[in-house]
Short mmCIF file of N, CA and C in Angstrom, two decimals:
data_model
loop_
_atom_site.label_atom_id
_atom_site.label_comp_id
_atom_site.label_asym_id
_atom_site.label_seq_id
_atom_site.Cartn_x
_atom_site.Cartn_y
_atom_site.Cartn_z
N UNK A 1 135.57 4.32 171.51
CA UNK A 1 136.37 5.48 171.75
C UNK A 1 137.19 5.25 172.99
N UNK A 2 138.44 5.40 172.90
CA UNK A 2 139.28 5.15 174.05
C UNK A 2 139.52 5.82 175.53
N UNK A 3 138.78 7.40 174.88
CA UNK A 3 138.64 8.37 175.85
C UNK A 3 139.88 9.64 175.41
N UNK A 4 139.76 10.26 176.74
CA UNK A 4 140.46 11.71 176.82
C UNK A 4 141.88 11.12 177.10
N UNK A 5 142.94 12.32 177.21
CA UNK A 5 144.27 12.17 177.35
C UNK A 5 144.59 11.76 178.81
N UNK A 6 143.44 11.92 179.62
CA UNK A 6 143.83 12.09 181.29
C UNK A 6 142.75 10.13 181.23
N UNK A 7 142.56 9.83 180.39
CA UNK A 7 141.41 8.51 180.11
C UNK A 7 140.21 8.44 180.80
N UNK A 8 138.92 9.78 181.05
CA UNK A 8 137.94 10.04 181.55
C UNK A 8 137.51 10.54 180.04
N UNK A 9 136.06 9.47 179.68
CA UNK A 9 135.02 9.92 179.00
C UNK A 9 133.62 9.94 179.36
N UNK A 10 133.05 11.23 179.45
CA UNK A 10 132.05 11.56 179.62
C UNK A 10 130.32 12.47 178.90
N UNK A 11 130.26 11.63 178.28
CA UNK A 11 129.27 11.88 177.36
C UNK A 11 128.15 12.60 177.52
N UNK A 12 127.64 12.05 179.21
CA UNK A 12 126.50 12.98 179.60
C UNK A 12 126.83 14.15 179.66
N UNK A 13 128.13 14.79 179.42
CA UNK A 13 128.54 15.96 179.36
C UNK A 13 128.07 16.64 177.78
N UNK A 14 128.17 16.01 177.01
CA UNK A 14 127.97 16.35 175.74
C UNK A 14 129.12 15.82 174.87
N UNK A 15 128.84 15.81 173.45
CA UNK A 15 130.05 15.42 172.86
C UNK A 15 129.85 16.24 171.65
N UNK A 16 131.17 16.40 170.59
CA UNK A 16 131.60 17.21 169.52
C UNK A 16 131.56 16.85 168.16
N UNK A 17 131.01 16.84 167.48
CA UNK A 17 130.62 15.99 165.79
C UNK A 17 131.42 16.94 165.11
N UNK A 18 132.34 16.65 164.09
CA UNK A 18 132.99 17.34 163.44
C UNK A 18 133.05 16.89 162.37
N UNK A 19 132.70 17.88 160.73
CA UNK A 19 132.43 17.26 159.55
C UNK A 19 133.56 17.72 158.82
N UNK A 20 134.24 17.59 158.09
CA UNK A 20 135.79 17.86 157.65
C UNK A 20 134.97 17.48 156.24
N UNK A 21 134.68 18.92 155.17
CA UNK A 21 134.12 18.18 153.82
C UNK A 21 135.08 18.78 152.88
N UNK A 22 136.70 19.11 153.42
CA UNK A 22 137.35 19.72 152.41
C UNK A 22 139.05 18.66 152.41
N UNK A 23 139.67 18.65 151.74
CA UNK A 23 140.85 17.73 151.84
C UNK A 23 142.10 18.51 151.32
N UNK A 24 143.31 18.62 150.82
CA UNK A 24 144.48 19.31 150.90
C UNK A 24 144.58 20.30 149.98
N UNK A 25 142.94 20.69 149.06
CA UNK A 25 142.80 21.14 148.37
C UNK A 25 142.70 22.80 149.34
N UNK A 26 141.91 22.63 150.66
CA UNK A 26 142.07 23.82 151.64
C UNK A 26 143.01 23.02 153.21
N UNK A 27 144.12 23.41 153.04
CA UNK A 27 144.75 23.22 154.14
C UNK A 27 144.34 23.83 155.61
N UNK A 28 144.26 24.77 155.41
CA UNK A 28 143.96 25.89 156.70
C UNK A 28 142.57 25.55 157.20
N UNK A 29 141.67 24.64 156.44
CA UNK A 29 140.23 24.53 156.59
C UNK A 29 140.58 23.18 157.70
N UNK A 30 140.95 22.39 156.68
CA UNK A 30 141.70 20.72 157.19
C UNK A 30 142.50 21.22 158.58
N UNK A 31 142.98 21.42 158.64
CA UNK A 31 144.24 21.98 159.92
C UNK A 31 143.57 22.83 160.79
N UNK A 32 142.14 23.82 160.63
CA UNK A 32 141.67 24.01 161.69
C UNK A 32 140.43 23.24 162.58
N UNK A 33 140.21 22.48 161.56
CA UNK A 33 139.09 21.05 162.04
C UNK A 33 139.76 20.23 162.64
N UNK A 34 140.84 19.46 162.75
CA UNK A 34 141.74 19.03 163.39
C UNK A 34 141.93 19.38 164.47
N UNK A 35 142.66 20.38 164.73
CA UNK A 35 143.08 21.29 165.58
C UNK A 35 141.91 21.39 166.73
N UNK A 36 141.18 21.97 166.31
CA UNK A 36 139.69 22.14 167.21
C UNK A 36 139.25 20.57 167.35
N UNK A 37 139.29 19.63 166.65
CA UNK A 37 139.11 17.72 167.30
C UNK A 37 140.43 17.40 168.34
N UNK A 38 141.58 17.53 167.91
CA UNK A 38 142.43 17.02 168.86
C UNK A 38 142.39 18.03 170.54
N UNK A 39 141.95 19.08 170.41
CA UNK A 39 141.71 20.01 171.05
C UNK A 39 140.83 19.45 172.28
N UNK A 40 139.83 19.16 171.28
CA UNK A 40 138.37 18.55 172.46
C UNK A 40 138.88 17.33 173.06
N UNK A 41 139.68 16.64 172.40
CA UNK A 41 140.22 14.89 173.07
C UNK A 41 140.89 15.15 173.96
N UNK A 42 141.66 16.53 174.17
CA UNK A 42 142.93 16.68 174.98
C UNK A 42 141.94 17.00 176.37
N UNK A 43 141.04 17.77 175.78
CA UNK A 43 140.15 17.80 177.36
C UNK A 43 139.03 17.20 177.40
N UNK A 44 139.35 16.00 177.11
CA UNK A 44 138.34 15.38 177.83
C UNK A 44 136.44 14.93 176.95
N UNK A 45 136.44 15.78 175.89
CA UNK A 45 135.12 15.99 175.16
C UNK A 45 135.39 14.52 174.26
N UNK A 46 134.07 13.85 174.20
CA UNK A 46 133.88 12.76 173.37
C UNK A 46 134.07 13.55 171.65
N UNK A 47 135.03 13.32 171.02
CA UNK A 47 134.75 13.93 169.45
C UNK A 47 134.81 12.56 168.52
N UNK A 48 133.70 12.96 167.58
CA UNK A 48 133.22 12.65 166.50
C UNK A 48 134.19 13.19 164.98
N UNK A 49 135.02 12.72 164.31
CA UNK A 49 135.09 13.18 163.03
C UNK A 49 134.49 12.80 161.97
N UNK A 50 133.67 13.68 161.04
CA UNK A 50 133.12 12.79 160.06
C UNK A 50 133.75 13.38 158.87
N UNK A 51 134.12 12.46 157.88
CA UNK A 51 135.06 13.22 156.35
C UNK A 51 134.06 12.61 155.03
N UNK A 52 133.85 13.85 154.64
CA UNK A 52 133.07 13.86 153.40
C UNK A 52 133.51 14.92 152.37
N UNK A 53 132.69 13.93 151.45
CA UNK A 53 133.48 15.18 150.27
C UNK A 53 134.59 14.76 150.11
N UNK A 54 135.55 16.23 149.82
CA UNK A 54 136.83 15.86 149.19
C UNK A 54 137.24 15.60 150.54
N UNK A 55 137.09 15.98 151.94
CA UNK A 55 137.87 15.41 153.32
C UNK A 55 137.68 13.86 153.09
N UNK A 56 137.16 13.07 152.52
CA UNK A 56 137.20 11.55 152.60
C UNK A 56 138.67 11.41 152.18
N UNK A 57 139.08 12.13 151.46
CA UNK A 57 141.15 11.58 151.02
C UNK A 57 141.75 11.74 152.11
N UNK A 58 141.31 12.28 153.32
CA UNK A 58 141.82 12.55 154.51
C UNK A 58 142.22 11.21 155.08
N UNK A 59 141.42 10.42 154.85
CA UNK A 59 141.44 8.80 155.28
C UNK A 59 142.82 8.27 154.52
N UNK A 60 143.24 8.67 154.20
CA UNK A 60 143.93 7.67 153.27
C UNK A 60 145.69 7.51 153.67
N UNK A 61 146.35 6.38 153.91
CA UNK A 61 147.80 6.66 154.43
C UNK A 61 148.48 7.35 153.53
N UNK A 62 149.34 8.61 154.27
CA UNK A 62 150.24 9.12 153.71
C UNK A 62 149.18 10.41 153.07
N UNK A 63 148.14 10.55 152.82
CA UNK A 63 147.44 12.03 152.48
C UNK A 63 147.33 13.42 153.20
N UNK A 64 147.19 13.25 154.75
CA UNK A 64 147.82 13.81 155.53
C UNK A 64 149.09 14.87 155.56
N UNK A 65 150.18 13.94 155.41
CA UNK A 65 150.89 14.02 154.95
C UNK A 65 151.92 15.42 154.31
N UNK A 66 150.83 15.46 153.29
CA UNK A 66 151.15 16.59 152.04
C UNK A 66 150.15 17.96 152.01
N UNK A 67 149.34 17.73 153.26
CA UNK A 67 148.79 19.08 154.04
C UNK A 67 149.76 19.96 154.61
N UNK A 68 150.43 21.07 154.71
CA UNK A 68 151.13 21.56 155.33
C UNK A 68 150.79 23.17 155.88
N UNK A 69 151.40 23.08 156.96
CA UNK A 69 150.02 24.78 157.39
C UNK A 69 151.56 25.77 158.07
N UNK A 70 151.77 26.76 157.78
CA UNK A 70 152.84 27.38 158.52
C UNK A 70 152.32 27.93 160.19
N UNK A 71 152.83 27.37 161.17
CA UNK A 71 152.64 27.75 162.57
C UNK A 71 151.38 26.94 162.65
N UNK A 72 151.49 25.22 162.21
CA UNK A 72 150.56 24.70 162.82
C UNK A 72 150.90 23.38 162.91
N UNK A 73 150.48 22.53 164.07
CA UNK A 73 150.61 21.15 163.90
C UNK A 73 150.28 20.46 163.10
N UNK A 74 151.44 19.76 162.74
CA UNK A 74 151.75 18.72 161.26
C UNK A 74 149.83 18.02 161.10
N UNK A 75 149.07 18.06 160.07
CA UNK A 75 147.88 16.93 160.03
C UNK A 75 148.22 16.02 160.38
N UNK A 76 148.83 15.42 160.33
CA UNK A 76 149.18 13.42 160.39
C UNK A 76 149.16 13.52 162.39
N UNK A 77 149.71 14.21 162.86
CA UNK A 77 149.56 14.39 164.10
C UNK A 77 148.31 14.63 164.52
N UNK A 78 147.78 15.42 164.37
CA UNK A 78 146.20 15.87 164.71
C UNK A 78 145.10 14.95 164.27
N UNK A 79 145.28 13.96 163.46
CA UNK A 79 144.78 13.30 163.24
C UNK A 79 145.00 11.57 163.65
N UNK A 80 146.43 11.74 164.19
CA UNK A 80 146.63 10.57 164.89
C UNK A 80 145.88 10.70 166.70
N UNK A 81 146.01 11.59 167.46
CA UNK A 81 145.57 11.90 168.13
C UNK A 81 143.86 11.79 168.36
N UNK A 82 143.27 11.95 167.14
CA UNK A 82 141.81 12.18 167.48
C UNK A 82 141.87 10.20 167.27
N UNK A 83 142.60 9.57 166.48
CA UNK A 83 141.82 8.42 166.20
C UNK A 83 142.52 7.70 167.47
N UNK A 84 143.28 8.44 168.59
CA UNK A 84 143.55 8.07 169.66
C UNK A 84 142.84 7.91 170.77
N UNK A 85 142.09 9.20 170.60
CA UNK A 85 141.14 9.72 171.56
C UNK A 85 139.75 9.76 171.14
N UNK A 86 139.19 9.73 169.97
CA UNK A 86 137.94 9.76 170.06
C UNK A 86 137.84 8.97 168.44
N UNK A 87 136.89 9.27 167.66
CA UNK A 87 136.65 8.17 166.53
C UNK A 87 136.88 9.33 164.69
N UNK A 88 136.78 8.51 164.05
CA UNK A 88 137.13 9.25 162.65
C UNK A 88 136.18 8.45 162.03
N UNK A 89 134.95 8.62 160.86
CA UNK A 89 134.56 8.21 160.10
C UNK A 89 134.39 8.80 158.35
N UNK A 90 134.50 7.84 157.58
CA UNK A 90 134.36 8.54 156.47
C UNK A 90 132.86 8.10 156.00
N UNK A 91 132.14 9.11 155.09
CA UNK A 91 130.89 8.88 154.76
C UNK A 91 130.92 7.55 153.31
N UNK A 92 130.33 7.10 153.98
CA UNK A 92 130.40 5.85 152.77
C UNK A 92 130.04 5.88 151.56
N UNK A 93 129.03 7.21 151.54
CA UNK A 93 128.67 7.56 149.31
C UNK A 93 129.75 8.26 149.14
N UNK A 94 130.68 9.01 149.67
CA UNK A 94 131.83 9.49 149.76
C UNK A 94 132.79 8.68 149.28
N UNK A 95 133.03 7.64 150.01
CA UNK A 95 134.08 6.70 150.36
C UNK A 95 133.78 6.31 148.80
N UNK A 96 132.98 5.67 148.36
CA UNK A 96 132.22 5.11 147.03
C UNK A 96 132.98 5.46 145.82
N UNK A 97 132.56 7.04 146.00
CA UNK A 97 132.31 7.64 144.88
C UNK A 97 133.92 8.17 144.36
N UNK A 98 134.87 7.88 145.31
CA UNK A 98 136.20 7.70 145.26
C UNK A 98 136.89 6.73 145.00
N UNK A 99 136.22 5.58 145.38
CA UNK A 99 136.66 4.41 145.38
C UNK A 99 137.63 3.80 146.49
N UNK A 100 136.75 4.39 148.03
CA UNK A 100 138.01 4.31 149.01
C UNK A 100 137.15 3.35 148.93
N UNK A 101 137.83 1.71 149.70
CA UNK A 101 137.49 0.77 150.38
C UNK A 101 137.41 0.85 151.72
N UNK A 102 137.27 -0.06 152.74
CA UNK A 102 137.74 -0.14 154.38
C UNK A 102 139.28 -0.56 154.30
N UNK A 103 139.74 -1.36 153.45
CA UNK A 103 140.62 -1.61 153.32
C UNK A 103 142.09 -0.62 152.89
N UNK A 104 141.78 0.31 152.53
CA UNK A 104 142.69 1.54 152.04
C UNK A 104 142.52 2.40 152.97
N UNK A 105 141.56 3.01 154.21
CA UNK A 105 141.88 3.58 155.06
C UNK A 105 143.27 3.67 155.97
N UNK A 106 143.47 4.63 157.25
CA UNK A 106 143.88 4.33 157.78
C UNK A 106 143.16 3.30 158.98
N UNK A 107 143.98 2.77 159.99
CA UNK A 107 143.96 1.84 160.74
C UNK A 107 142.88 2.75 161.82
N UNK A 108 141.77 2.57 162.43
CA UNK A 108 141.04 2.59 163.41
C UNK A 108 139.87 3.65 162.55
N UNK A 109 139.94 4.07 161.51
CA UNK A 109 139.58 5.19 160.44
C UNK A 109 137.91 3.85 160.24
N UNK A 110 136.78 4.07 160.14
CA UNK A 110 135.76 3.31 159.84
C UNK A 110 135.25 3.87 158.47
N UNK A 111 134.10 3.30 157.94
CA UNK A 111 133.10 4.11 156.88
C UNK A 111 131.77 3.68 157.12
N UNK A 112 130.97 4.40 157.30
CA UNK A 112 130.06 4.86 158.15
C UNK A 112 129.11 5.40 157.12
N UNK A 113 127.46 4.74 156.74
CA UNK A 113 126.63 5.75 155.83
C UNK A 113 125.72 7.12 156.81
N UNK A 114 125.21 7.72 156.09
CA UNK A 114 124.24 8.69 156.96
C UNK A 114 123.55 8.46 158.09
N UNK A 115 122.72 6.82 158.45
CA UNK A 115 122.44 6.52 159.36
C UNK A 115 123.23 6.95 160.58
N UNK A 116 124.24 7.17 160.49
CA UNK A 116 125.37 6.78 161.54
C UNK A 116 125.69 8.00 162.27
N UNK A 117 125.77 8.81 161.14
CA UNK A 117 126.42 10.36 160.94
C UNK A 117 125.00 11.25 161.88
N UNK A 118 123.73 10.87 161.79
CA UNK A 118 122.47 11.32 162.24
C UNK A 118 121.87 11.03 163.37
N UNK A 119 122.34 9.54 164.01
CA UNK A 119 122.44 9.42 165.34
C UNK A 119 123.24 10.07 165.82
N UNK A 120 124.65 10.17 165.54
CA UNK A 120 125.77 10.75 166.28
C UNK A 120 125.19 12.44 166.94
N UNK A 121 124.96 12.95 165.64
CA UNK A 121 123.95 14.63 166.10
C UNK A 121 123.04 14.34 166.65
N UNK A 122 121.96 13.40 166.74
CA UNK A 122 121.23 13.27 167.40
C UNK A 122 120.91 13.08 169.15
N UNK A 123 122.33 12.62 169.43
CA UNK A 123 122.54 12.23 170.71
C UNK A 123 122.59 13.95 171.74
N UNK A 124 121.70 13.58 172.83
CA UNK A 124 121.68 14.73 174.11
C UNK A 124 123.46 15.60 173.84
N UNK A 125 122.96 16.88 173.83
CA UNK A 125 124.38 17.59 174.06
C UNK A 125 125.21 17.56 173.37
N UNK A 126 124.95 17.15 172.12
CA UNK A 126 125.77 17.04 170.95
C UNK A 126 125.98 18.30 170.59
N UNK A 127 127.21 18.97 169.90
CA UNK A 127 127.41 20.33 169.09
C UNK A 127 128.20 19.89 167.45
N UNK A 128 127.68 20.80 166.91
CA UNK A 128 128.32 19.62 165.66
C UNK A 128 128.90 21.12 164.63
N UNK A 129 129.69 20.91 164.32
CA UNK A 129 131.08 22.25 163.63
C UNK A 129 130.89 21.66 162.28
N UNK A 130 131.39 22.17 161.61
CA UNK A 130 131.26 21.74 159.34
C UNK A 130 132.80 22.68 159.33
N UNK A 131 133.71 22.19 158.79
CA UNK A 131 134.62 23.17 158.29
C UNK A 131 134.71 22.72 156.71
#
């Protein structure tokens, strides 16, 4: 993780797990999980995205994209930002069961099974959101 916008990361502070299990099928869902991740990077909070479900198409170039929210920042932005500032993973029976590869993601975008997803909550001071 590269850190915050000011480049101070601090974990013993706590950090933010965010599960995104919906994709352009609910925009306003997608666009407020975002919103609230790029949010936490801007100040400073270690965030976690995790995309499952139909949010695993979230991964994908150009899907983004064709989210559109009136009076809200573009997805492709909010989501460039978090994989700026903190990390994006997609769940890998997810990823599977779609047929995303690592290779069809976007660029810094990982796939990640449950192991991964359960440490992350597990860690001191963790808060973890589901939209």
């Amino acid at each position: 993780m590269a850190g915050s916008v000011d480049g101070s990361v601090d974990e013993s502070a706590g950090s933010l797990v965010i599960e995104v299990t919906v994709g352009p099928e609910a925009p306003e869902r997608c666009n407020q999980a975002f919103t609230v991740a790029a949010a936490a990077c801007a100040s400073g909070v270690p965030v976690h995205v995790w995309l499952s479900g139909d949010g695993s198409s979230l991964a994908l170039p150009g899907r983004a994209a064709g989210v559109e929210l009136e009076h809200a920042t573009p997805l492709p932005e909010l989501i460039d930002l978090v994989l700026e500032f903190g990390s994006l993973a997609v769940c890998s029976q997810s990823a599977a069961r779609r047929a995303i590869a690592p290779g069809d993601v976007l660029p810094g975008v990982t796939i990640a099974g449950a192991a991964t997803y359960v440490e992350r909550l597990l860690r001191p001071g963790t808060q973890a959101l589901v939209y």
